[in-house]
Amino acid sequence: MKNIIIFTLILVSIRCGNDLLNVKAVTVPELYNNIKENNVSSLVLLNIWSTSCIPCIEEFPYIVKLKKRYDINKLDVVFLSTDWEENEADVETFLLSQKVRGQHYRKLEGNTQEFIDDICPSWSGALPFTGIFNKELNLLSFWQGKKDEKYFISKIDSILKIKGEIL
Amino acid sequence: MIRILTLCIIAFTLLMSEEISIGSKMPGSDYILKNINGNESELSTFKKENGLLVVFSCNTCPWVIRWQGRYNPISELCSKNDIGFVAVNSNAKQHDGVDSFGSMKEHAKKYEYMFPYVLDSGSRLAKAFGAMVTPHVYLFDKNGDLRYRGAIDDGPKRVKREYLVDAINSVSKGKSVKIQTTKTLGCSIKY
């Protein structure tokens, strides 16, 4: 009986944890370690955004929808905000307004050059940035600037096709 | 499989407009740009004896706004060192809106610009430079060769490295620039 109660409590706490919004300030290595620890997907889509970047805000809702479109075994979507520490509350407010929960990330303030090169040396630094990684977090495809929903879906589908995960 | 994907990434990277490299001659020097004072002139006319600083900028980007306070002191430093300074608005997609010529005038007035602020119609200059982000700077020497490109400094707060100021001081004295390229986050130029 005691074991059943403990097990139920663990399940409830895991469920509640997923329903909570958590924004963690990270470096790129910390971000990658966090993703690797929890990842079960073949592909990881990383979207780098900011509350003060209008194109980022415009494309955000349909990136959220990708989570529902693809099975978690195929694609996970991770958001990383580049907002400054002083705008931490704005990040949470925006994410809540988009009805997203769970683990989110914010760039730890510091060396921006290193941050950009660690993500992708060919990235100019322009926002938004989206990268598609494999399970080992090798970058397979990336683009900078706002794109429409169709572009996202065609990119993801083409990589899944190459990997033989969709016909 | 990975090879195919890697080739796709390489192909994509090559398709992106390439940014001019250190040592390159100033591209688009004969492009006509419309200054907020009403004059239309070639890019080369903004060059002074010791060179030219080209700053890709705009009216609304939060990163531009953050670094806005550096523009006037840097233009003064350029002036003192006989280097020209021009800010360029290449957001062609927004030239009918927030980055219109009228809005550029208002913006320059609000921030008391002490330097020319020009409209790059059709983003021609940005494309010639391979510029993709604002704010982003390109410093050319007296021969019109690129000596520094990238961020103004490593701010916005707690600035440890003033990349551009160091580059201006070196170029004006004919010395080599220690840090020649840097990157920073910013807004994408709207071609």
Short mmCIF file of N, CA and C in Angstrom, two decimals, chain B residues 11-129:
data_model
loop_
_atom_site.label_atom_id
_atom_site.label_comp_id
_atom_site.label_asym_id
_atom_site.label_seq_id
_atom_site.Cartn_x
_atom_site.Cartn_y
_atom_site.Cartn_z
N ALA B 11 25.89 23.05 -49.12
CA ALA B 11 25.23 23.68 -50.27
C ALA B 11 24.42 24.89 -49.82
N PHE B 12 23.71 24.73 -48.69
CA PHE B 12 22.89 25.83 -48.18
C PHE B 12 23.77 27.02 -47.81
N THR B 13 24.89 26.71 -47.13
CA THR B 13 25.79 27.77 -46.69
C THR B 13 26.34 28.54 -47.89
N LEU B 14 26.67 27.78 -48.97
CA LEU B 14 27.22 28.44 -50.16
C LEU B 14 26.18 29.30 -50.85
N LEU B 15 24.91 28.89 -50.74
CA LEU B 15 23.84 29.65 -51.38
C LEU B 15 23.59 30.99 -50.67
N MET B 16 23.93 31.03 -49.37
CA MET B 16 23.71 32.28 -48.64
C MET B 16 24.69 33.33 -49.17
N SER B 17 24.27 34.61 -49.21
CA SER B 17 25.16 35.63 -49.73
C SER B 17 26.39 35.71 -48.83
N GLU B 18 27.54 35.66 -49.46
CA GLU B 18 28.78 35.61 -48.70
C GLU B 18 29.19 37.00 -48.21
N GLU B 19 29.59 37.06 -46.96
CA GLU B 19 30.03 38.32 -46.38
C GLU B 19 31.44 38.64 -46.86
N ILE B 20 31.71 39.90 -47.13
CA ILE B 20 33.04 40.28 -47.63
C ILE B 20 34.09 39.98 -46.56
N SER B 21 35.25 39.56 -47.04
CA SER B 21 36.30 39.16 -46.10
C SER B 21 37.30 40.29 -45.88
N ILE B 22 38.06 40.14 -44.80
CA ILE B 22 39.07 41.14 -44.45
C ILE B 22 40.06 41.27 -45.62
N GLY B 23 40.37 42.49 -46.00
CA GLY B 23 41.28 42.75 -47.12
C GLY B 23 40.54 43.05 -48.42
N SER B 24 39.21 42.73 -48.44
CA SER B 24 38.41 43.00 -49.65
C SER B 24 38.30 44.50 -49.90
N LYS B 25 38.18 44.85 -51.18
CA LYS B 25 37.92 46.25 -51.54
C LYS B 25 36.46 46.58 -51.22
N MET B 26 36.18 47.82 -50.89
CA MET B 26 34.83 48.25 -50.56
C MET B 26 33.88 48.00 -51.74
N PRO B 27 32.86 47.14 -51.57
CA PRO B 27 31.94 46.91 -52.69
C PRO B 27 30.90 48.02 -52.77
N GLY B 28 30.30 48.17 -53.91
CA GLY B 28 29.20 49.13 -54.08
C GLY B 28 29.60 50.57 -53.86
N SER B 29 30.87 50.88 -54.08
CA SER B 29 31.32 52.26 -53.79
C SER B 29 30.64 53.29 -54.70
N ASP B 30 30.11 52.80 -55.86
CA ASP B 30 29.44 53.73 -56.77
C ASP B 30 27.91 53.69 -56.62
N TYR B 31 27.41 52.95 -55.64
CA TYR B 31 25.95 52.90 -55.43
C TYR B 31 25.45 54.25 -54.91
N ILE B 32 24.32 54.66 -55.47
CA ILE B 32 23.74 55.94 -55.06
C ILE B 32 22.85 55.71 -53.82
N LEU B 33 23.10 56.48 -52.80
CA LEU B 33 22.34 56.34 -51.55
C LEU B 33 21.67 57.66 -51.21
N LYS B 34 20.44 57.58 -50.70
CA LYS B 34 19.71 58.81 -50.40
C LYS B 34 19.86 59.16 -48.92
N ASN B 35 20.50 60.29 -48.70
CA ASN B 35 20.74 60.75 -47.33
C ASN B 35 19.48 61.43 -46.77
N ILE B 36 19.30 61.38 -45.46
CA ILE B 36 18.11 62.03 -44.87
C ILE B 36 18.14 63.55 -45.05
N ASN B 37 19.30 64.12 -45.41
CA ASN B 37 19.33 65.57 -45.68
C ASN B 37 18.82 65.89 -47.08
N GLY B 38 18.43 64.83 -47.83
CA GLY B 38 17.87 65.03 -49.17
C GLY B 38 18.85 64.78 -50.29
N ASN B 39 20.15 64.79 -49.97
CA ASN B 39 21.16 64.58 -51.02
C ASN B 39 21.25 63.11 -51.43
N GLU B 40 21.57 62.91 -52.69
CA GLU B 40 21.82 61.55 -53.15
C GLU B 40 23.27 61.49 -53.58
N SER B 41 24.01 60.55 -53.01
CA SER B 41 25.43 60.48 -53.37
C SER B 41 25.95 59.06 -53.33
N GLU B 42 27.09 58.87 -54.02
CA GLU B 42 27.71 57.55 -54.06
C GLU B 42 28.31 57.23 -52.69
N LEU B 43 28.38 55.95 -52.37
CA LEU B 43 28.96 55.53 -51.08
C LEU B 43 30.36 56.10 -50.90
N SER B 44 31.14 56.09 -51.99
CA SER B 44 32.54 56.52 -51.90
C SER B 44 32.70 57.97 -51.45
N THR B 45 31.64 58.79 -51.64
CA THR B 45 31.78 60.20 -51.27
C THR B 45 31.83 60.39 -49.74
N PHE B 46 31.42 59.37 -48.99
CA PHE B 46 31.46 59.49 -47.52
C PHE B 46 32.85 59.14 -46.96
N LYS B 47 33.71 58.60 -47.84
CA LYS B 47 35.05 58.20 -47.39
C LYS B 47 35.91 59.45 -47.15
N LYS B 48 36.70 59.40 -46.08
CA LYS B 48 37.64 60.50 -45.81
C LYS B 48 39.08 59.99 -46.01
N GLU B 49 40.03 60.84 -45.71
CA GLU B 49 41.45 60.53 -45.97
C GLU B 49 41.88 59.15 -45.43
N ASN B 50 41.46 58.84 -44.18
CA ASN B 50 41.95 57.59 -43.57
C ASN B 50 40.97 56.42 -43.66
N GLY B 51 39.84 56.61 -44.32
CA GLY B 51 38.94 55.46 -44.49
C GLY B 51 37.47 55.78 -44.33
N LEU B 52 36.70 54.72 -44.18
CA LEU B 52 35.24 54.86 -44.04
C LEU B 52 34.68 53.77 -43.14
N LEU B 53 33.78 54.18 -42.25
CA LEU B 53 33.06 53.22 -41.42
C LEU B 53 31.62 53.15 -41.92
N VAL B 54 31.18 51.94 -42.31
CA VAL B 54 29.80 51.73 -42.77
C VAL B 54 29.08 50.95 -41.68
N VAL B 55 27.98 51.53 -41.18
CA VAL B 55 27.22 50.88 -40.11
C VAL B 55 25.85 50.48 -40.65
N PHE B 56 25.57 49.18 -40.73
CA PHE B 56 24.22 48.75 -41.12
C PHE B 56 23.33 48.87 -39.89
N SER B 57 22.27 49.66 -40.05
CA SER B 57 21.44 50.00 -38.91
C SER B 57 19.98 50.07 -39.34
N CYS B 58 19.11 50.49 -38.45
CA CYS B 58 17.68 50.65 -38.80
C CYS B 58 17.01 51.48 -37.70
N ASN B 59 15.68 51.55 -37.75
CA ASN B 59 14.98 52.43 -36.80
C ASN B 59 14.46 51.72 -35.55
N THR B 60 14.19 50.42 -35.66
CA THR B 60 13.44 49.77 -34.57
C THR B 60 14.12 48.59 -33.90
N CYS B 61 15.14 48.05 -34.49
CA CYS B 61 15.75 46.84 -33.92
C CYS B 61 16.21 47.10 -32.48
N PRO B 62 15.80 46.26 -31.53
CA PRO B 62 16.18 46.47 -30.13
C PRO B 62 17.69 46.48 -29.91
N TRP B 63 18.42 45.74 -30.74
CA TRP B 63 19.89 45.73 -30.58
C TRP B 63 20.47 47.05 -31.07
N VAL B 64 19.88 47.61 -32.13
CA VAL B 64 20.32 48.94 -32.59
C VAL B 64 20.05 49.95 -31.48
N ILE B 65 18.87 49.88 -30.91
CA ILE B 65 18.49 50.84 -29.86
C ILE B 65 19.47 50.73 -28.68
N ARG B 66 19.83 49.49 -28.33
CA ARG B 66 20.77 49.29 -27.22
C ARG B 66 22.13 49.92 -27.47
N TRP B 67 22.57 49.84 -28.74
CA TRP B 67 23.91 50.36 -29.05
C TRP B 67 23.87 51.80 -29.60
N GLN B 68 22.67 52.34 -29.72
CA GLN B 68 22.47 53.66 -30.30
C GLN B 68 23.35 54.74 -29.66
N GLY B 69 23.50 54.65 -28.36
CA GLY B 69 24.28 55.65 -27.62
C GLY B 69 25.74 55.69 -28.02
N ARG B 70 26.23 54.64 -28.66
CA ARG B 70 27.65 54.60 -29.08
C ARG B 70 27.85 55.34 -30.41
N TYR B 71 26.78 55.50 -31.20
CA TYR B 71 26.94 56.02 -32.56
C TYR B 71 27.61 57.41 -32.60
N ASN B 72 27.07 58.36 -31.84
CA ASN B 72 27.63 59.71 -31.92
C ASN B 72 29.08 59.78 -31.44
N PRO B 73 29.41 59.20 -30.27
CA PRO B 73 30.83 59.23 -29.86
C PRO B 73 31.75 58.57 -30.89
N ILE B 74 31.28 57.49 -31.51
CA ILE B 74 32.13 56.82 -32.51
C ILE B 74 32.27 57.69 -33.77
N SER B 75 31.18 58.37 -34.13
CA SER B 75 31.29 59.26 -35.31
C SER B 75 32.27 60.41 -35.02
N GLU B 76 32.29 60.86 -33.76
CA GLU B 76 33.25 61.92 -33.38
C GLU B 76 34.68 61.39 -33.45
N LEU B 77 34.85 60.16 -32.96
CA LEU B 77 36.19 59.54 -33.00
C LEU B 77 36.65 59.39 -34.45
N CYS B 78 35.72 58.98 -35.32
CA CYS B 78 36.05 58.84 -36.75
C CYS B 78 36.46 60.20 -37.32
N SER B 79 35.65 61.20 -36.98
CA SER B 79 35.91 62.54 -37.49
C SER B 79 37.30 63.03 -37.06
N LYS B 80 37.61 62.79 -35.79
CA LYS B 80 38.90 63.20 -35.24
C LYS B 80 40.05 62.50 -35.97
N ASN B 81 39.78 61.28 -36.43
CA ASN B 81 40.83 60.49 -37.09
C ASN B 81 40.72 60.51 -38.62
N ASP B 82 39.91 61.46 -39.11
CA ASP B 82 39.75 61.63 -40.56
C ASP B 82 39.24 60.35 -41.26
N ILE B 83 38.27 59.73 -40.59
CA ILE B 83 37.61 58.55 -41.16
C ILE B 83 36.14 58.91 -41.33
N GLY B 84 35.56 58.59 -42.49
CA GLY B 84 34.15 58.88 -42.70
C GLY B 84 33.25 57.92 -41.94
N PHE B 85 32.00 58.32 -41.73
CA PHE B 85 31.03 57.49 -40.99
C PHE B 85 29.69 57.61 -41.70
N VAL B 86 29.11 56.47 -42.05
CA VAL B 86 27.77 56.51 -42.64
C VAL B 86 26.94 55.36 -42.08
N ALA B 87 25.72 55.67 -41.66
CA ALA B 87 24.79 54.63 -41.21
C ALA B 87 23.84 54.33 -42.36
N VAL B 88 23.61 53.03 -42.60
CA VAL B 88 22.82 52.61 -43.77
C VAL B 88 21.60 51.81 -43.32
N ASN B 89 20.45 52.20 -43.85
CA ASN B 89 19.22 51.44 -43.58
C ASN B 89 18.90 50.60 -44.81
N SER B 90 19.09 49.29 -44.68
CA SER B 90 18.90 48.38 -45.83
C SER B 90 17.65 47.52 -45.70
N ASN B 91 16.78 47.84 -44.78
CA ASN B 91 15.57 47.03 -44.59
C ASN B 91 14.53 47.31 -45.67
N ALA B 92 14.85 46.92 -46.91
CA ALA B 92 13.99 47.24 -48.06
C ALA B 92 12.54 46.82 -47.86
N LYS B 93 12.35 45.66 -47.20
CA LYS B 93 10.98 45.17 -47.00
C LYS B 93 10.17 46.08 -46.09
N GLN B 94 10.87 46.92 -45.34
CA GLN B 94 10.18 47.80 -44.39
C GLN B 94 10.31 49.27 -44.78
N HIS B 95 10.83 49.52 -46.02
CA HIS B 95 10.99 50.92 -46.45
C HIS B 95 9.65 51.62 -46.70
N ASP B 96 8.58 50.81 -46.73
CA ASP B 96 7.25 51.42 -46.83
C ASP B 96 6.60 51.54 -45.45
N GLY B 97 7.30 51.09 -44.43
CA GLY B 97 6.71 51.08 -43.08
C GLY B 97 7.63 51.71 -42.05
N VAL B 98 8.02 50.92 -41.06
CA VAL B 98 8.79 51.45 -39.92
C VAL B 98 10.18 51.98 -40.31
N ASP B 99 10.67 51.55 -41.47
CA ASP B 99 11.98 52.03 -41.92
C ASP B 99 11.87 52.95 -43.13
N SER B 100 10.73 53.62 -43.24
CA SER B 100 10.54 54.55 -44.37
C SER B 100 11.52 55.73 -44.25
N PHE B 101 11.66 56.46 -45.36
CA PHE B 101 12.58 57.62 -45.37
C PHE B 101 12.15 58.64 -44.31
N GLY B 102 10.82 58.85 -44.20
CA GLY B 102 10.31 59.79 -43.20
C GLY B 102 10.62 59.32 -41.78
N SER B 103 10.46 58.02 -41.54
CA SER B 103 10.76 57.47 -40.21
C SER B 103 12.25 57.55 -39.90
N MET B 104 13.08 57.41 -40.94
CA MET B 104 14.53 57.53 -40.74
C MET B 104 14.88 58.94 -40.28
N LYS B 105 14.22 59.92 -40.90
CA LYS B 105 14.46 61.33 -40.51
C LYS B 105 14.09 61.56 -39.05
N GLU B 106 12.90 61.04 -38.68
CA GLU B 106 12.43 61.20 -37.29
C GLU B 106 13.38 60.51 -36.32
N HIS B 107 13.82 59.31 -36.70
CA HIS B 107 14.72 58.53 -35.85
C HIS B 107 16.03 59.29 -35.63
N ALA B 108 16.57 59.81 -36.72
CA ALA B 108 17.85 60.54 -36.64
C ALA B 108 17.71 61.79 -35.77
N LYS B 109 16.53 62.43 -35.86
CA LYS B 109 16.28 63.64 -35.07
C LYS B 109 16.19 63.28 -33.59
N LYS B 110 15.45 62.20 -33.30
CA LYS B 110 15.26 61.75 -31.92
C LYS B 110 16.60 61.43 -31.24
N TYR B 111 17.48 60.76 -31.99
CA TYR B 111 18.76 60.35 -31.40
C TYR B 111 19.90 61.33 -31.73
N GLU B 112 19.53 62.48 -32.28
CA GLU B 112 20.48 63.56 -32.58
C GLU B 112 21.71 63.07 -33.36
N TYR B 113 21.43 62.36 -34.45
CA TYR B 113 22.53 61.84 -35.27
C TYR B 113 23.43 62.97 -35.76
N MET B 114 24.73 62.76 -35.62
CA MET B 114 25.70 63.76 -36.07
C MET B 114 26.38 63.31 -37.37
N PHE B 115 25.76 62.34 -38.05
CA PHE B 115 26.41 61.70 -39.20
C PHE B 115 25.35 61.40 -40.26
N PRO B 116 25.75 61.11 -41.49
CA PRO B 116 24.77 60.79 -42.54
C PRO B 116 24.06 59.45 -42.27
N TYR B 117 22.77 59.46 -42.52
CA TYR B 117 21.97 58.24 -42.38
C TYR B 117 21.28 58.05 -43.73
N VAL B 118 21.61 56.96 -44.44
CA VAL B 118 21.16 56.82 -45.82
C VAL B 118 20.27 55.60 -46.04
N LEU B 119 19.43 55.72 -47.04
CA LEU B 119 18.52 54.63 -47.41
C LEU B 119 19.14 53.80 -48.54
N ASP B 120 19.22 52.51 -48.32
CA ASP B 120 19.77 51.59 -49.31
C ASP B 120 18.61 50.93 -50.04
N SER B 121 18.20 51.57 -51.13
CA SER B 121 17.03 51.10 -51.87
C SER B 121 17.28 49.70 -52.45
N GLY B 122 16.31 48.79 -52.18
CA GLY B 122 16.43 47.43 -52.69
C GLY B 122 17.49 46.60 -51.98
N SER B 123 18.03 47.13 -50.88
CA SER B 123 19.08 46.43 -50.08
C SER B 123 20.31 46.10 -50.92
N ARG B 124 20.55 46.87 -51.97
CA ARG B 124 21.66 46.56 -52.88
C ARG B 124 23.00 46.52 -52.15
N LEU B 125 23.21 47.53 -51.30
CA LEU B 125 24.50 47.62 -50.61
C LEU B 125 24.68 46.47 -49.62
N ALA B 126 23.60 46.18 -48.87
CA ALA B 126 23.67 45.07 -47.89
C ALA B 126 24.00 43.77 -48.61
N LYS B 127 23.37 43.56 -49.77
CA LYS B 127 23.64 42.34 -50.53
C LYS B 127 25.09 42.31 -51.02
N ALA B 128 25.59 43.46 -51.48
CA ALA B 128 26.98 43.52 -51.97
C ALA B 128 27.97 43.24 -50.84
N PHE B 129 27.62 43.67 -49.62
CA PHE B 129 28.49 43.44 -48.45
C PHE B 129 28.30 42.02 -47.88
#
